[in-house]
């Protein structure tokens, strides 16, 4: 299916972007980050438009997003463009939400998660061109990640009452 292929392509792009950042080819890396962001938007649209929504595809999309963002940030950390703390905070949040979803505690993806992912991609692009702006935007993305995490955990409890 095309939607799942787009998500899988993001896993390949994650490795390519990591290598480009490690070799300090930031302008080329930014091109592929934009490509990954577009693939993230398109995979969901294709799945809905052509009725290709599957559980596996949904899981693959979430995994691809997490791997792409965290591996790209690791590259930026190794080239001294970002501190370790926001990476650790994002990783902890992603692990927590993944387990919460697995155990049926967290709500499905919603607009807050999409905003979080968009902010992460914007921060990654900014880190390529202007590291200080990228650092600031990364902290905005971390804040957004934790706020969306609260929504994911709190929303299911509201529907039960």
mmCIF file of C-alpha atoms in Angstrom:
data_model
loop_
_atom_site.group_PDB
_atom_site.id
_atom_site.type_symbol
_atom_site.label_atom_id
_atom_site.label_comp_id
_atom_site.label_asym_id
_atom_site.label_seq_id
_atom_site.Cartn_x
_atom_site.Cartn_y
_atom_site.Cartn_z
ATOM 1 C CA UNK A 1 0.000 0.000 0.000
ATOM 2 C CA UNK A 2 1.179 3.479 -0.870
ATOM 3 C CA UNK A 3 0.457 4.986 2.557
ATOM 4 C CA UNK A 4 2.577 2.398 4.386
ATOM 5 C CA UNK A 5 5.310 2.760 1.764
ATOM 6 C CA UNK A 6 5.509 6.483 2.514
ATOM 7 C CA UNK A 7 5.904 5.730 6.223
ATOM 8 C CA UNK A 8 8.569 3.104 5.494
ATOM 9 C CA UNK A 9 10.402 5.591 3.275
ATOM 10 C CA UNK A 10 10.626 7.914 6.286
ATOM 11 C CA UNK A 11 12.585 5.219 8.129
ATOM 12 C CA UNK A 12 15.104 5.174 5.269
ATOM 13 C CA UNK A 13 15.170 8.976 5.143
ATOM 14 C CA UNK A 14 15.944 9.035 8.878
ATOM 15 C CA UNK A 15 19.195 7.188 8.276
ATOM 16 C CA UNK A 16 20.103 9.368 5.303
ATOM 17 C CA UNK A 17 19.413 12.591 7.211
ATOM 18 C CA UNK A 18 21.427 11.337 10.201
ATOM 19 C CA UNK A 19 24.431 10.695 7.927
ATOM 20 C CA UNK A 20 24.065 14.059 6.185
ATOM 21 C CA UNK A 21 23.963 15.873 9.512
ATOM 22 C CA UNK A 22 26.902 13.865 10.822
ATOM 23 C CA UNK A 23 28.858 14.959 7.721
ATOM 24 C CA UNK A 24 27.582 18.521 8.335
ATOM 25 C CA UNK A 25 25.712 18.697 5.009
ATOM 26 C CA UNK A 26 22.958 20.739 6.632
ATOM 27 C CA UNK A 27 21.399 22.275 3.519
ATOM 28 C CA UNK A 28 21.013 18.851 1.900
ATOM 29 C CA UNK A 29 19.710 17.425 5.178
ATOM 30 C CA UNK A 30 17.089 20.188 5.350
ATOM 31 C CA UNK A 31 15.802 19.179 1.898
ATOM 32 C CA UNK A 32 15.289 15.595 3.060
ATOM 33 C CA UNK A 33 13.711 16.766 6.332
ATOM 34 C CA UNK A 34 11.137 18.686 4.276
ATOM 35 C CA UNK A 35 10.626 15.558 2.157
ATOM 36 C CA UNK A 36 10.057 13.496 5.311
ATOM 37 C CA UNK A 37 7.572 16.062 6.632
ATOM 38 C CA UNK A 38 5.675 15.920 3.340
ATOM 39 C CA UNK A 39 5.649 12.116 3.447
ATOM 40 C CA UNK A 40 4.219 12.303 6.976
ATOM 41 C CA UNK A 41 1.381 14.507 5.759
ATOM 42 C CA UNK A 42 0.802 12.460 2.614
ATOM 43 C CA UNK A 43 0.734 8.997 4.204
ATOM 44 C CA UNK A 44 -2.255 9.890 6.349
ATOM 45 C CA UNK A 45 -4.026 11.655 3.495
ATOM 46 C CA UNK A 46 -3.446 8.733 1.119
ATOM 47 C CA UNK A 47 -4.635 6.230 3.729
ATOM 48 C CA UNK A 48 -7.869 8.157 4.298
ATOM 49 C CA UNK A 49 -8.477 9.147 0.662
ATOM 50 C CA UNK A 50 -7.928 5.682 -0.802
ATOM 51 C CA UNK A 51 -9.280 3.711 2.151
ATOM 52 C CA UNK A 52 -5.872 2.225 2.995
ATOM 53 C CA UNK A 53 -6.117 2.720 6.769
ATOM 54 C CA UNK A 54 -4.704 -0.286 8.594
ATOM 55 C CA UNK A 55 -3.541 -0.955 12.138
ATOM 56 C CA UNK A 56 -0.075 -1.872 10.849
ATOM 57 C CA UNK A 57 0.069 1.306 8.767
ATOM 58 C CA UNK A 58 -0.939 3.427 11.735
ATOM 59 C CA UNK A 59 1.737 1.842 13.940
ATOM 60 C CA UNK A 60 4.330 2.190 11.174
ATOM 61 C CA UNK A 61 3.480 5.893 10.819
ATOM 62 C CA UNK A 62 3.950 6.501 14.562
ATOM 63 C CA UNK A 63 7.212 4.535 14.636
ATOM 64 C CA UNK A 64 8.546 6.312 11.540
ATOM 65 C CA UNK A 65 7.814 9.720 13.085
ATOM 66 C CA UNK A 66 9.545 8.847 16.340
ATOM 67 C CA UNK A 67 12.581 7.253 14.672
ATOM 68 C CA UNK A 68 12.946 10.107 12.201
ATOM 69 C CA UNK A 69 12.761 12.882 14.790
ATOM 70 C CA UNK A 70 14.937 11.195 17.427
ATOM 71 C CA UNK A 71 17.604 9.945 15.003
ATOM 72 C CA UNK A 72 17.789 13.369 13.359
ATOM 73 C CA UNK A 73 18.125 15.024 16.767
ATOM 74 C CA UNK A 74 20.865 12.559 17.678
ATOM 75 C CA UNK A 75 22.749 13.718 14.585
ATOM 76 C CA UNK A 76 22.352 17.330 15.664
ATOM 77 C CA UNK A 77 23.566 16.422 19.158
ATOM 78 C CA UNK A 78 26.660 14.695 17.754
ATOM 79 C CA UNK A 79 27.463 17.837 15.743
ATOM 80 C CA UNK A 80 26.931 20.086 18.790
ATOM 81 C CA UNK A 81 23.863 21.824 17.364
ATOM 82 C CA UNK A 82 21.505 20.746 20.132
ATOM 83 C CA UNK A 83 21.710 19.845 23.806
ATOM 84 C CA UNK A 84 20.952 16.333 25.013
ATOM 85 C CA UNK A 85 18.173 17.284 27.455
ATOM 86 C CA UNK A 86 15.397 18.053 24.916
ATOM 87 C CA UNK A 87 16.200 14.803 23.093
ATOM 88 C CA UNK A 88 15.917 12.816 26.313
ATOM 89 C CA UNK A 89 12.672 14.581 27.233
ATOM 90 C CA UNK A 90 11.161 13.814 23.825
ATOM 91 C CA UNK A 91 12.316 10.189 23.983
ATOM 92 C CA UNK A 92 10.806 9.728 27.462
ATOM 93 C CA UNK A 93 7.515 11.252 26.309
ATOM 94 C CA UNK A 94 7.383 9.023 23.216
ATOM 95 C CA UNK A 95 8.110 5.877 25.233
ATOM 96 C CA UNK A 96 5.452 6.796 27.792
ATOM 97 C CA UNK A 97 2.768 7.544 25.168
ATOM 98 C CA UNK A 98 3.647 4.384 23.227
ATOM 99 C CA UNK A 99 3.161 2.234 26.330
ATOM 100 C CA UNK A 100 -0.008 4.128 27.256
ATOM 101 C CA UNK A 101 -1.435 3.427 23.798
ATOM 102 C CA UNK A 102 -0.401 -0.218 24.038
ATOM 103 C CA UNK A 103 -2.303 -0.567 27.312
ATOM 104 C CA UNK A 104 -5.304 1.391 26.031
ATOM 105 C CA UNK A 105 -4.741 4.370 28.303
ATOM 106 C CA UNK A 106 -4.008 7.009 25.645
ATOM 107 C CA UNK A 107 -6.397 8.465 23.091
ATOM 108 C CA UNK A 108 -5.802 8.004 19.366
ATOM 109 C CA UNK A 109 -3.883 10.608 17.378
ATOM 110 C CA UNK A 110 -5.517 14.027 17.362
ATOM 111 C CA UNK A 111 -4.821 17.599 16.294
ATOM 112 C CA UNK A 112 -2.499 18.201 19.269
ATOM 113 C CA UNK A 113 -0.230 15.356 18.182
ATOM 114 C CA UNK A 114 -0.196 16.715 14.647
ATOM 115 C CA UNK A 115 0.797 20.157 15.941
ATOM 116 C CA UNK A 116 3.581 18.544 17.989
ATOM 117 C CA UNK A 117 4.926 16.695 14.955
ATOM 118 C CA UNK A 118 4.745 19.839 12.804
ATOM 119 C CA UNK A 119 6.678 21.819 15.424
ATOM 120 C CA UNK A 120 9.296 19.061 15.597
ATOM 121 C CA UNK A 121 9.817 19.162 11.821
ATOM 122 C CA UNK A 122 10.033 22.975 11.860
ATOM 123 C CA UNK A 123 12.642 22.789 14.643
ATOM 124 C CA UNK A 124 14.655 20.200 12.685
ATOM 125 C CA UNK A 125 14.701 22.429 9.604
ATOM 126 C CA UNK A 126 15.690 25.458 11.700
ATOM 127 C CA UNK A 127 18.536 23.491 13.310
ATOM 128 C CA UNK A 128 20.025 23.053 9.840
ATOM 129 C CA UNK A 129 20.095 26.763 9.088
ATOM 130 C CA UNK A 130 20.121 28.661 12.385
ATOM 131 C CA UNK A 131 21.014 26.474 15.387
ATOM 132 C CA UNK A 132 20.039 29.015 18.066
ATOM 133 C CA UNK A 133 16.572 29.460 16.537
ATOM 134 C CA UNK A 134 16.363 25.691 16.109
ATOM 135 C CA UNK A 135 17.175 25.165 19.802
ATOM 136 C CA UNK A 136 14.418 27.580 20.803
ATOM 137 C CA UNK A 137 11.904 25.931 18.464
ATOM 138 C CA UNK A 138 12.933 22.518 19.754
ATOM 139 C CA UNK A 139 12.028 23.598 23.294
ATOM 140 C CA UNK A 140 8.673 24.837 21.956
ATOM 141 C CA UNK A 141 8.216 21.385 20.387
ATOM 142 C CA UNK A 142 9.119 19.695 23.698
ATOM 143 C CA UNK A 143 6.529 21.809 25.521
ATOM 144 C CA UNK A 144 3.979 20.967 22.835
ATOM 145 C CA UNK A 145 4.884 17.273 23.114
ATOM 146 C CA UNK A 146 4.169 17.211 26.834
ATOM 147 C CA UNK A 147 0.947 19.209 26.474
ATOM 148 C CA UNK A 148 -0.277 16.854 23.747
ATOM 149 C CA UNK A 149 0.767 13.931 25.947
ATOM 150 C CA UNK A 150 -1.476 15.241 28.711
ATOM 151 C CA UNK A 151 -4.349 15.451 26.222
ATOM 152 C CA UNK A 152 -3.702 11.860 25.088
ATOM 153 C CA UNK A 153 -3.817 10.619 28.677
ATOM 154 C CA UNK A 154 -6.561 12.892 29.995
ATOM 155 C CA UNK A 155 -8.995 12.686 27.020
ATOM 156 C CA UNK A 156 -9.893 8.976 27.404
ATOM 157 C CA UNK A 157 -10.756 9.531 31.073
ATOM 158 C CA UNK A 158 -13.205 12.285 30.145
ATOM 159 C CA UNK A 159 -15.116 9.964 27.816
ATOM 160 C CA UNK A 160 -15.501 7.335 30.562
ATOM 161 C CA UNK A 161 -17.193 9.692 33.077
#
